[in-house]
Coordinates of C-alpha atoms and ligand atoms in Angstrom, one line a residue:
M1300 CA 15.0 -11.0 -40.0
R1301 CA 17.3 -11.6 -37.1
L1302 CA 18.8 -8.2 -37.5
L1303 CA 15.4 -6.7 -37.4
V1304 CA 14.6 -8.5 -34.1
L1305 CA 17.9 -7.3 -32.6
A1306 CA 17.3 -3.8 -33.7
L1307 CA 13.8 -3.8 -32.2
M1308 CA 15.1 -5.3 -28.9
F1309 CA 17.7 -2.5 -28.9
L1310 CA 15.1 0.2 -29.4
A1311 CA 12.9 -1.3 -26.7
A1312 CA 15.8 -1.4 -24.2
Q1313 CA 16.6 2.2 -25.1
A1314 CA 13.0 3.3 -24.6
A1315 CA 12.9 1.5 -21.2
R1316 CA 16.1 3.3 -20.1
A1317 CA 14.6 6.6 -21.2
E1318 CA 11.4 6.0 -19.2
T1319 CA 13.4 5.2 -16.1
A1320 CA 15.4 8.4 -16.6
N1321 CA 12.2 10.4 -17.0
L1322 CA 10.7 8.9 -13.9
T1323 CA 13.8 9.6 -11.9
A1324 CA 13.8 13.2 -13.1
A1325 CA 10.1 13.7 -12.3
L1326 CA 10.5 12.3 -8.8
A1327 CA 13.6 14.5 -8.2
S1328 CA 11.5 17.6 -9.2
I1329 CA 9.3 17.0 -6.1
T1330 CA 11.5 18.8 -3.6
S1331 CA 11.2 19.6 0.1
S1332 CA 12.0 23.2 -0.5
E1333 CA 9.2 23.8 -3.0
L1334 CA 6.8 21.9 -0.7
R1335 CA 7.8 24.0 2.2
S1336 CA 7.4 27.2 0.2
H1337 CA 3.9 26.2 -0.9
V1338 CA 2.7 25.3 2.6
A1339 CA 4.3 28.5 4.0
A1340 CA 2.6 30.7 1.4
L1341 CA -0.8 29.1 1.7
A1342 CA -0.7 28.9 5.5
D1343 CA 0.4 32.4 5.9
D1344 CA -1.7 34.9 7.8
T1345 CA -2.3 37.0 4.7
F1346 CA -4.8 34.3 3.5
E1347 CA -6.6 34.6 6.9
G1348 CA -7.3 30.9 7.2
R1349 CA -8.7 30.5 3.6
E1350 CA -12.4 30.5 4.5
A1351 CA -14.5 29.6 1.5
G1352 CA -16.0 32.7 -0.1
S1353 CA -13.8 35.1 1.9
R1354 CA -11.0 37.4 0.6
G1355 CA -8.3 35.0 1.9
G1356 CA -10.0 32.0 0.3
R1357 CA -10.1 33.7 -3.1
A1358 CA -6.5 34.8 -2.7
A1359 CA -5.5 31.2 -2.1
G1360 CA -7.3 30.2 -5.3
V1361 CA -5.4 32.9 -7.2
Y1362 CA -2.1 31.5 -5.8
L1363 CA -3.0 28.0 -7.1
V1364 CA -4.0 29.2 -10.6
K1365 CA -0.7 31.1 -10.8
Q1366 CA 1.2 27.9 -10.2
L1367 CA -0.8 25.9 -12.7
Q1368 CA -0.2 28.5 -15.3
K1369 CA 3.5 28.5 -14.6
Y1370 CA 3.6 24.7 -15.1
G1371 CA 1.7 25.1 -18.4
L1372 CA -1.2 23.0 -17.4
P1373 CA -4.4 24.2 -19.0
G1374 CA -7.7 24.8 -17.2
A1375 CA -10.3 22.1 -17.4
V1376 CA -13.5 24.1 -17.7
H1377 CA -13.7 25.0 -21.4
G1378 CA -10.1 26.3 -21.1
S1379 CA -10.8 28.1 -17.8
Y1380 CA -9.5 27.1 -14.4
Y1381 CA -12.6 28.2 -12.6
Q1382 CA -15.8 26.3 -11.8
P1383 CA -17.7 28.9 -9.8
F1384 CA -20.9 28.1 -7.8
G1385 CA -22.6 30.7 -5.6
T1386 CA -19.8 32.6 -3.8
Y1387 CA -17.4 29.6 -4.1
T1388 CA -15.1 28.3 -6.8
N1389 CA -13.5 25.0 -7.7
I1390 CA -10.2 25.2 -9.5
L1391 CA -9.5 22.6 -12.2
A1392 CA -6.6 21.8 -14.5
V1393 CA -6.0 18.9 -16.8
L1394 CA -3.1 16.8 -18.3
E1395 CA -4.3 15.1 -21.4
G1396 CA -3.4 11.4 -21.7
S1397 CA -1.2 10.0 -24.4
D1398 CA -3.2 7.0 -25.4
P1399 CA -5.9 7.6 -28.1
E1400 CA -8.3 5.3 -26.3
L1401 CA -7.4 5.5 -22.6
K1402 CA -7.2 9.3 -22.6
T1403 CA -11.0 9.6 -22.5
Q1404 CA -10.7 8.1 -19.0
F1405 CA -9.5 10.2 -16.1
I1406 CA -7.6 9.8 -12.9
L1407 CA -9.0 12.7 -10.8
V1408 CA -6.7 14.1 -8.1
G1409 CA -8.3 16.4 -5.6
A1410 CA -7.5 18.4 -2.4
H1411 CA -9.6 21.0 -0.7
Y1412 CA -8.1 24.5 -0.6
D1413 CA -10.4 26.1 1.9
H1414 CA -10.1 26.1 5.7
V1415 CA -12.1 27.6 8.6
G1416 CA -10.8 31.2 8.6
Y1417 CA -11.0 32.6 12.1
G1418 CA -13.0 29.6 13.3
T1419 CA -16.5 29.4 14.7
R1420 CA -17.9 27.4 17.5
S1421 CA -19.1 24.8 15.0
N1422 CA -15.9 24.3 13.0
S1423 CA -13.1 25.1 15.5
Y1424 CA -11.9 23.4 18.6
G1425 CA -10.8 26.9 19.7
P1426 CA -9.7 29.4 20.6
I1427 CA -11.9 31.1 18.0
G1428 CA -11.3 34.6 16.6
Y1429 CA -7.7 33.8 15.7
I1430 CA -6.5 32.9 12.2
H1431 CA -6.6 29.1 11.7
N1432 CA -3.8 28.7 9.1
G1433 CA -4.6 25.1 8.3
A1434 CA -1.0 24.2 7.3
D1435 CA -1.8 20.5 7.6
D1436 CA -5.5 20.9 6.8
N1437 CA -5.1 21.3 3.9
A1438 CA -2.2 23.4 2.7
S1439 CA -0.2 20.1 2.9
G1440 CA -2.5 18.5 0.4
L1441 CA -2.4 21.5 -1.9
A1442 CA 1.4 21.6 -1.8
G1443 CA 1.6 17.9 -2.6
L1444 CA -0.8 18.3 -5.5
L1445 CA 1.0 21.3 -6.9
E1446 CA 4.4 19.4 -6.8
V1447 CA 2.8 16.3 -8.4
A1448 CA 1.1 18.5 -11.1
Q1449 CA 4.4 20.2 -11.9
A1450 CA 6.2 16.9 -12.1
F1451 CA 3.5 15.5 -14.5
A1452 CA 3.6 18.7 -16.6
Q1453 CA 7.4 18.2 -17.1
F1454 CA 7.3 14.4 -17.3
G1455 CA 8.9 13.0 -20.4
T1456 CA 6.7 9.9 -20.4
R1457 CA 3.1 11.2 -20.6
P1458 CA 0.7 8.9 -18.9
K1459 CA -1.9 7.0 -21.0
R1460 CA -5.1 8.2 -19.1
S1461 CA -5.8 11.8 -18.5
I1462 CA -5.2 13.4 -15.1
L1463 CA -7.7 15.9 -13.8
F1464 CA -6.3 18.1 -11.0
C1465 CA -9.1 19.5 -8.7
F1466 CA -8.8 22.0 -5.9
W1467 CA -12.1 22.0 -4.0
D1468 CA -13.6 24.9 -2.3
G1469 CA -16.1 24.8 0.6
E1470 CA -15.0 21.4 2.0
E1471 CA -15.1 22.7 5.6
K1472 CA -18.6 24.0 5.1
G1473 CA -19.9 20.5 4.0
L1474 CA -17.9 19.1 1.0
Y1475 CA -19.6 21.8 -1.1
G1476 CA -17.0 21.9 -3.9
S1477 CA -16.8 18.1 -4.6
K1478 CA -20.6 17.8 -4.2
H1479 CA -21.0 20.6 -6.8
W1480 CA -18.5 18.9 -9.1
V1481 CA -20.2 15.4 -9.0
D1482 CA -23.6 17.2 -9.7
H1483 CA -22.0 19.3 -12.5
P1484 CA -19.1 17.2 -13.7
T1485 CA -16.8 18.8 -16.3
V1486 CA -16.2 15.3 -17.8
P1487 CA -18.9 12.5 -17.5
L1488 CA -18.6 10.8 -14.1
A1489 CA -18.5 7.4 -15.9
Q1490 CA -15.1 8.4 -17.3
I1491 CA -13.5 8.9 -13.8
A1492 CA -11.6 5.7 -13.1
I1493 CA -10.4 6.7 -9.7
A1494 CA -11.0 9.8 -7.6
F1495 CA -8.0 10.5 -5.4
N1496 CA -8.2 12.7 -2.3
A1497 CA -5.3 14.3 -0.4
D1498 CA -6.5 15.7 2.9
M1499 CA -4.0 16.4 5.7
I1500 CA -0.7 14.8 4.5
G1501 CA 1.6 17.0 6.5
R1502 CA 2.1 15.1 9.7
L1503 CA 3.7 11.8 8.8
R1504 CA 4.6 10.0 12.0
G1505 CA 6.3 6.7 12.5
K1506 CA 7.0 6.5 8.8
R1507 CA 3.5 5.2 8.3
L1508 CA 1.1 6.7 5.8
H1509 CA -2.7 6.0 6.1
V1510 CA -4.2 5.0 2.8
L1511 CA -8.0 4.7 2.7
G1512 CA -10.5 3.6 0.2
T1513 CA -8.4 0.8 -1.5
R1514 CA -11.3 -1.6 -1.2
T1515 CA -13.6 0.6 -3.3
A1516 CA -12.3 -1.3 -6.4
P1517 CA -10.4 -4.5 -6.9
G1518 CA -6.7 -4.1 -7.3
L1519 CA -6.3 -0.6 -5.8
R1520 CA -4.3 -1.8 -2.8
K1521 CA -1.8 -3.6 -5.0
L1522 CA -1.5 -0.5 -7.3
V1523 CA -0.6 1.6 -4.2
A1524 CA 1.7 -0.9 -2.6
L1525 CA 3.7 -1.7 -5.8
S1526 CA 4.2 2.0 -6.3
N1527 CA 6.1 2.3 -3.0
D1528 CA 9.8 2.0 -3.5
D1529 CA 10.7 4.0 -0.3
P1530 CA 12.2 1.8 2.4
N1531 CA 11.4 4.5 5.0
L1532 CA 7.7 4.6 4.2
S1533 CA 5.2 2.0 5.1
I1534 CA 1.5 2.0 4.6
F1535 CA -1.4 1.3 6.9
F1536 CA -4.3 0.3 4.6
N1537 CA -7.2 1.8 6.6
W1538 CA -10.6 0.3 5.8
E1539 CA -12.6 3.2 7.3
L1540 CA -14.8 5.0 4.8
K1541 CA -16.0 8.0 6.6
E1542 CA -18.1 11.0 5.3
N1543 CA -15.5 13.5 6.5
S1544 CA -13.8 14.7 3.3
D1545 CA -14.3 15.1 -0.4
H1546 CA -13.8 11.4 -1.3
H1547 CA -17.3 10.9 0.1
S1548 CA -18.9 12.8 -2.7
F1549 CA -17.4 10.3 -5.1
V1550 CA -18.2 7.2 -3.0
Q1551 CA -21.8 8.3 -3.1
R1552 CA -21.6 8.3 -6.9
R1553 CA -20.0 4.8 -7.0
V1554 CA -16.6 6.1 -8.2
P1555 CA -13.6 4.2 -6.7
I1556 CA -11.5 6.4 -4.4
V1557 CA -8.1 6.4 -2.7
M1558 CA -7.2 8.8 0.0
F1559 CA -3.8 9.6 1.6
H1560 CA -3.8 11.0 5.2
T1561 CA -1.2 11.3 7.9
G1562 CA -3.5 11.3 10.9
L1563 CA -5.3 13.7 13.4
H1564 CA -3.4 15.7 16.0
D1565 CA -4.0 18.2 18.8
D1566 CA -3.8 21.2 16.4
Y1567 CA -6.6 19.9 14.2
H1568 CA -9.0 22.8 13.5
R1569 CA -7.2 25.0 15.9
P1570 CA -5.1 28.1 15.4
G1571 CA -1.9 26.1 16.1
D1572 CA -2.1 24.2 12.8
D1573 CA 1.0 26.0 11.5
V1574 CA 3.8 25.4 9.0
E1575 CA 6.5 24.8 11.6
K1576 CA 4.7 21.7 12.7
V1577 CA 4.5 20.1 9.3
N1578 CA 6.8 17.2 8.5
I1579 CA 8.2 18.4 5.1
D1580 CA 10.3 15.4 4.4
G1581 CA 7.3 13.2 5.2
M1582 CA 5.3 15.2 2.7
Q1583 CA 8.0 14.7 0.1
Q1584 CA 7.9 11.0 0.6
T1585 CA 4.1 11.1 0.4
A1586 CA 4.0 13.2 -2.7
R1587 CA 6.6 11.0 -4.5
L1588 CA 4.5 7.9 -3.7
L1589 CA 1.4 9.8 -5.0
F1590 CA 3.2 10.6 -8.3
R1591 CA 4.3 6.9 -8.8
F1592 CA 0.8 5.7 -7.9
L1593 CA -0.9 8.1 -10.3
D1594 CA 1.5 7.2 -13.1
R1595 CA 1.0 3.5 -12.5
A1596 CA -2.8 3.8 -12.3
A1597 CA -3.0 6.0 -15.4
D1598 CA -1.1 3.4 -17.4
E1599 CA -2.8 0.3 -16.1
P1600 CA -4.5 -1.5 -19.0
Q1601 CA -7.6 -2.3 -16.9
L1602 CA -8.9 -0.7 -13.7
G1603 CA -11.5 -2.3 -11.4
K1604 CA -15.1 -1.1 -11.1
F1605 CA -16.6 0.3 -7.8
R1606 CA -17.2 -2.3 -5.1
S1607 CA -20.3 -1.4 -3.1
Q1608 CA -19.3 -3.8 -0.4
A1609 CA -16.5 -1.4 0.6
R1610 CA -19.1 0.7 2.3
Q1611 CA -19.9 -2.1 4.8
E1612 CA -16.3 -3.4 5.3
G1613 CA -15.0 -1.5 8.3
P1614 CA -11.9 -2.0 10.3
W1615 CA -13.7 -4.7 12.3
M1616 CA -13.7 -6.9 9.2
S1617 CA -10.0 -6.2 8.5
Q1618 CA -9.2 -7.3 12.0
M1619 CA -11.3 -10.4 11.6
L1620 CA -9.6 -11.4 8.3
D1621 CA -6.1 -10.6 9.6
R1622 CA -6.5 -13.2 12.4
P1623 CA -4.1 -16.1 11.6
L1624 CA -5.3 -19.7 11.3
A1625 CA -4.6 -22.0 14.2
P1626 CA -1.1 -23.5 14.0
L1627 CA -0.9 -27.1 12.6
P1628 CA 0.0 -29.8 15.0
G1629 CA 3.8 -30.6 14.9
R1630 CA 4.7 -33.4 12.6
L1631 CA 6.9 -35.1 15.2
G1632 CA 6.0 -33.9 18.7
L1633 CA 9.1 -33.3 20.7
S1634 CA 11.1 -30.4 22.3
W1635 CA 14.8 -30.0 22.6
D1636 CA 17.4 -28.3 24.7
D1637 CA 18.0 -24.8 23.2
K1638 CA 21.5 -24.4 24.8
Q1639 CA 22.7 -27.7 23.4
A1640 CA 21.0 -26.9 20.1
A1641 CA 23.2 -23.8 19.8
D1642 CA 26.1 -26.1 19.6
G1643 CA 24.4 -28.2 17.0
K1644 CA 23.2 -31.0 19.3
I1645 CA 19.5 -31.9 19.2
L1646 CA 18.9 -33.3 22.7
V1647 CA 15.3 -34.3 23.4
T1648 CA 13.9 -32.7 26.6
R1649 CA 10.2 -33.6 26.2
V1650 CA 8.1 -36.0 24.2
V1651 CA 4.4 -35.1 23.6
A1652 CA 2.0 -37.9 24.7
G1653 CA 0.4 -39.7 21.8
S1654 CA 2.8 -38.0 19.3
P1655 CA 4.7 -39.9 16.5
A1656 CA 7.8 -39.3 18.6
E1657 CA 6.3 -41.2 21.6
T1658 CA 4.9 -43.9 19.4
A1659 CA 8.3 -44.6 18.0
G1660 CA 9.8 -44.8 21.5
L1661 CA 11.8 -41.6 21.6
K1662 CA 12.7 -40.4 25.2
P1663 CA 14.1 -37.4 26.9
G1664 CA 17.9 -37.5 26.8
D1665 CA 18.0 -39.0 23.3
Q1666 CA 20.2 -37.2 20.8
I1667 CA 19.0 -37.1 17.2
L1668 CA 22.0 -37.8 14.9
Q1669 CA 20.2 -38.4 11.7
F1670 CA 16.7 -37.9 10.4
A1671 CA 15.3 -39.3 7.2
G1672 CA 18.9 -39.8 5.9
Q1673 CA 20.0 -36.3 6.8
A1674 CA 22.9 -35.7 9.3
I1675 CA 21.6 -33.3 11.9
A1676 CA 24.1 -30.6 13.0
S1677 CA 21.8 -27.7 13.7
V1678 CA 18.2 -26.8 14.6
A1679 CA 17.7 -25.6 11.0
D1680 CA 18.8 -29.0 9.7
F1681 CA 16.5 -30.8 12.0
R1682 CA 13.5 -28.6 11.3
T1683 CA 13.9 -28.9 7.6
A1684 CA 14.4 -32.7 7.8
V1685 CA 11.2 -33.1 9.9
L1686 CA 9.2 -30.8 7.6
C1687 CA 10.3 -32.4 4.4
A1688 CA 10.4 -36.0 5.4
K1689 CA 8.2 -38.6 3.7
N1690 CA 6.7 -41.4 5.7
P1691 CA 8.0 -43.8 7.0
V1692 CA 11.1 -42.1 8.4
I1693 CA 14.1 -43.7 9.9
A1694 CA 16.0 -41.7 12.6
V1695 CA 19.4 -42.5 14.1
V1696 CA 19.4 -41.7 17.8
K1697 CA 22.0 -41.8 20.5
R1698 CA 20.6 -42.9 23.9
P1699 CA 22.8 -42.3 27.0
D1700 CA 22.5 -45.9 28.3
S1701 CA 22.9 -47.7 25.1
E1702 CA 26.2 -48.3 23.2
E1703 CA 24.9 -48.7 19.7
P1704 CA 22.7 -46.0 18.2
L1705 CA 19.0 -46.8 17.9
E1706 CA 17.2 -46.7 14.6
P1707 CA 13.5 -46.1 15.3
T1708 CA 11.0 -45.9 12.4
L1709 CA 8.5 -43.1 12.6
Q1710 CA 5.2 -42.2 11.1
L1711 CA 5.0 -38.4 11.0
N1712 CA 1.8 -36.3 11.2
G1713 CA 0.6 -34.7 8.0
N1714 CA 2.3 -34.4 4.6
P1715 CA 5.8 -33.1 3.8
V1716 CA 5.9 -29.3 3.9
R1717 CA 7.6 -27.6 1.0
L1718 CA 6.9 -23.9 1.4
G1719 CA 5.3 -23.8 4.9
L1720 CA 2.6 -21.3 4.5
S1721 CA -1.2 -21.1 4.1
W1722 CA -3.0 -18.3 2.3
R1723 CA -6.4 -16.8 1.7
T1724 CA -7.7 -14.8 -1.2
D1725 CA -9.8 -11.7 -1.2
E1726 CA -12.0 -10.4 -4.0
A1727 CA -10.9 -6.9 -3.4
E1728 CA -7.3 -8.0 -3.9
P1729 CA -7.3 -10.1 -7.0
D1730 CA -4.2 -11.9 -8.2
T1731 CA -2.7 -11.8 -4.7
L1732 CA -2.4 -14.4 -2.0
I1733 CA -2.5 -13.3 1.7
V1734 CA -0.5 -15.3 4.2
N1735 CA -2.6 -16.5 7.1
R1736 CA -0.4 -19.2 8.6
L1737 CA 3.3 -19.7 8.7
I1738 CA 5.1 -22.8 9.9
P1739 CA 8.2 -22.0 12.0
G1740 CA 11.4 -23.2 10.5
S1741 CA 9.8 -23.7 7.0
P1742 CA 11.4 -22.3 3.9
A1743 CA 8.8 -19.5 3.9
D1744 CA 9.6 -18.6 7.5
R1745 CA 13.4 -18.7 6.9
A1746 CA 13.0 -16.4 3.8
G1747 CA 11.5 -13.8 6.2
I1748 CA 7.8 -14.0 5.1
K1749 CA 5.4 -12.7 7.7
L1750 CA 1.8 -13.3 8.6
N1751 CA -0.6 -11.1 6.5
D1752 CA 2.1 -10.5 3.9
R1753 CA 0.8 -10.3 0.4
I1754 CA 2.3 -12.5 -2.3
H1755 CA 1.9 -10.6 -5.5
S1756 CA 3.9 -12.8 -7.9
A1757 CA 5.9 -16.0 -8.0
G1758 CA 8.6 -16.7 -10.6
D1759 CA 7.2 -15.2 -13.8
V1760 CA 3.5 -15.5 -12.7
T1761 CA 2.2 -12.1 -11.9
A1762 CA -1.5 -12.9 -11.5
L1763 CA -1.5 -15.5 -8.7
S1764 CA -4.4 -17.7 -8.0
T1765 CA -4.6 -20.7 -5.6
E1766 CA -4.4 -23.0 -8.6
S1767 CA -1.5 -21.3 -10.4
F1768 CA 0.5 -21.1 -7.2
I1769 CA 0.0 -24.8 -6.3
D1770 CA 1.0 -25.7 -9.9
M1771 CA 4.1 -23.5 -9.6
L1772 CA 5.1 -25.1 -6.2
N1773 CA 4.5 -28.6 -7.6
S1774 CA 6.8 -27.9 -10.6
T1775 CA 9.6 -26.1 -8.8
A1776 CA 12.5 -27.5 -6.9
G1777 CA 15.2 -25.2 -5.7
P1778 CA 15.0 -21.4 -5.5
L1779 CA 11.7 -19.6 -6.3
E1780 CA 11.4 -15.8 -6.3
L1781 CA 8.4 -14.3 -4.7
L1782 CA 7.3 -10.6 -4.8
V1783 CA 6.1 -10.1 -1.2
E1784 CA 4.6 -7.1 0.5
T1785 CA 4.6 -6.2 4.2
F1786 CA 2.6 -3.0 5.2
G1787 CA 2.8 -1.6 1.7
Q1788 CA 6.5 -2.3 1.3
P1789 CA 7.2 -4.7 -1.6
R1790 CA 10.4 -6.8 -1.7
T1791 CA 11.6 -9.8 -3.5
V1792 CA 12.4 -12.9 -1.4
T1793 CA 13.8 -16.2 -2.6
V1794 CA 12.5 -19.4 -1.0
D1795 CA 14.4 -22.6 -1.4
L1796 CA 11.9 -25.3 -2.2
P1797 CA 13.1 -28.8 -1.2
V1798 CA 12.9 -31.6 -3.7
V1799 CA 10.2 -34.2 -2.8
E1800 CA 10.4 -37.4 -4.7
Ligands
LIG3085 ZN1 -9.4 18.9 5.5

């Protein structure tokens, strides 16, 4: 029996190692040079700006199909890649999922392949009559999707849900391709768990990617954030839900969406949107994040349902919710001399009227030697002692005009602080606590936690609620590991929880 258990553990460990190796290989296959060559090809003058229905637009479609064939990804329209409508054509390929049940659900991954051709007064900021190559809009999205499709086609760990790759036509004319697809879906709309949209991912600036739509289903934000392992890529979760790209067709049909976007620029819908101005390394970072996100989403046991409220929750609401709570009143009510404090001396400079410090008779000039039984040799010592102390507190104080140290008894404000943060919860972000107040000098502050950080797990609890977190804090003394996320960058921090008898 024990041998069997050991053998199973050995096999599980081997499988985990193989999966890690597969993931590493898949990510390594997403290369700058291939991304550059796709953008350069699709944004070349030979495609004449890829206007939907034009010769150049059709040629771009042929280029995409050639790549998909090379990767060995089959077409998704009864074996064909083409979903024609009028003079336009969507291009669809599929990777079948590995799980017998989950493979009937799809993660749809889309990007539009058309652009504005030579430009018209209604779709170009000018000058018109010149080829608008649309390197960022949206050869960048196409290149990213191709590299991700290739990585999945070669991936040794096939995802559980199926992935449907969609190259939309006619976006610039009014989201024609995605609208046609939701009206004539090649798999039932109810089987689309998430519709992803890549539109303009070629101009990453300031290492910050815009990710939109994560409030359209509970848990999407966490899926994206926990997929990010790139220390040089942070995420701005943008709450805007505009009607300006193909994700809109899916929002209208109540399908959860996620969109990656690297922002507008002066070359937007102008002839100057060329390959030289694309940030290829930024595209590689973005495409690798996309691969990890899709892989995670495709394997997630349960994905959230569409949240209609997301359509009303604009950036104004995000700003309102991100506002921190008012700071708590200090427990003690005194200030000290910073210069002396640097040498480990807490020398009182000011006592707040009506505070516990004043009530206990503390005065400017006093030096705090001990507090609640702790010797004070630094600001950190002092802050921790004050935050953790249980009433009543005895301090040992040296006063300049008195020979013997004084031993005043204090009654501090509030309860002892153990972690030093407050949080809110958000129904669009289940199992996560959002920091909305941080006490300076507290264990949370000293561990580097920031306002608006997300706490995704504590110890071995990965689905945090207010109740489970309070239970955990009450039953822990000493180090506690938290999985914390700042701007889409997850990291593990260890907070040191003081013992409170
Ligand atoms: Zn676009």
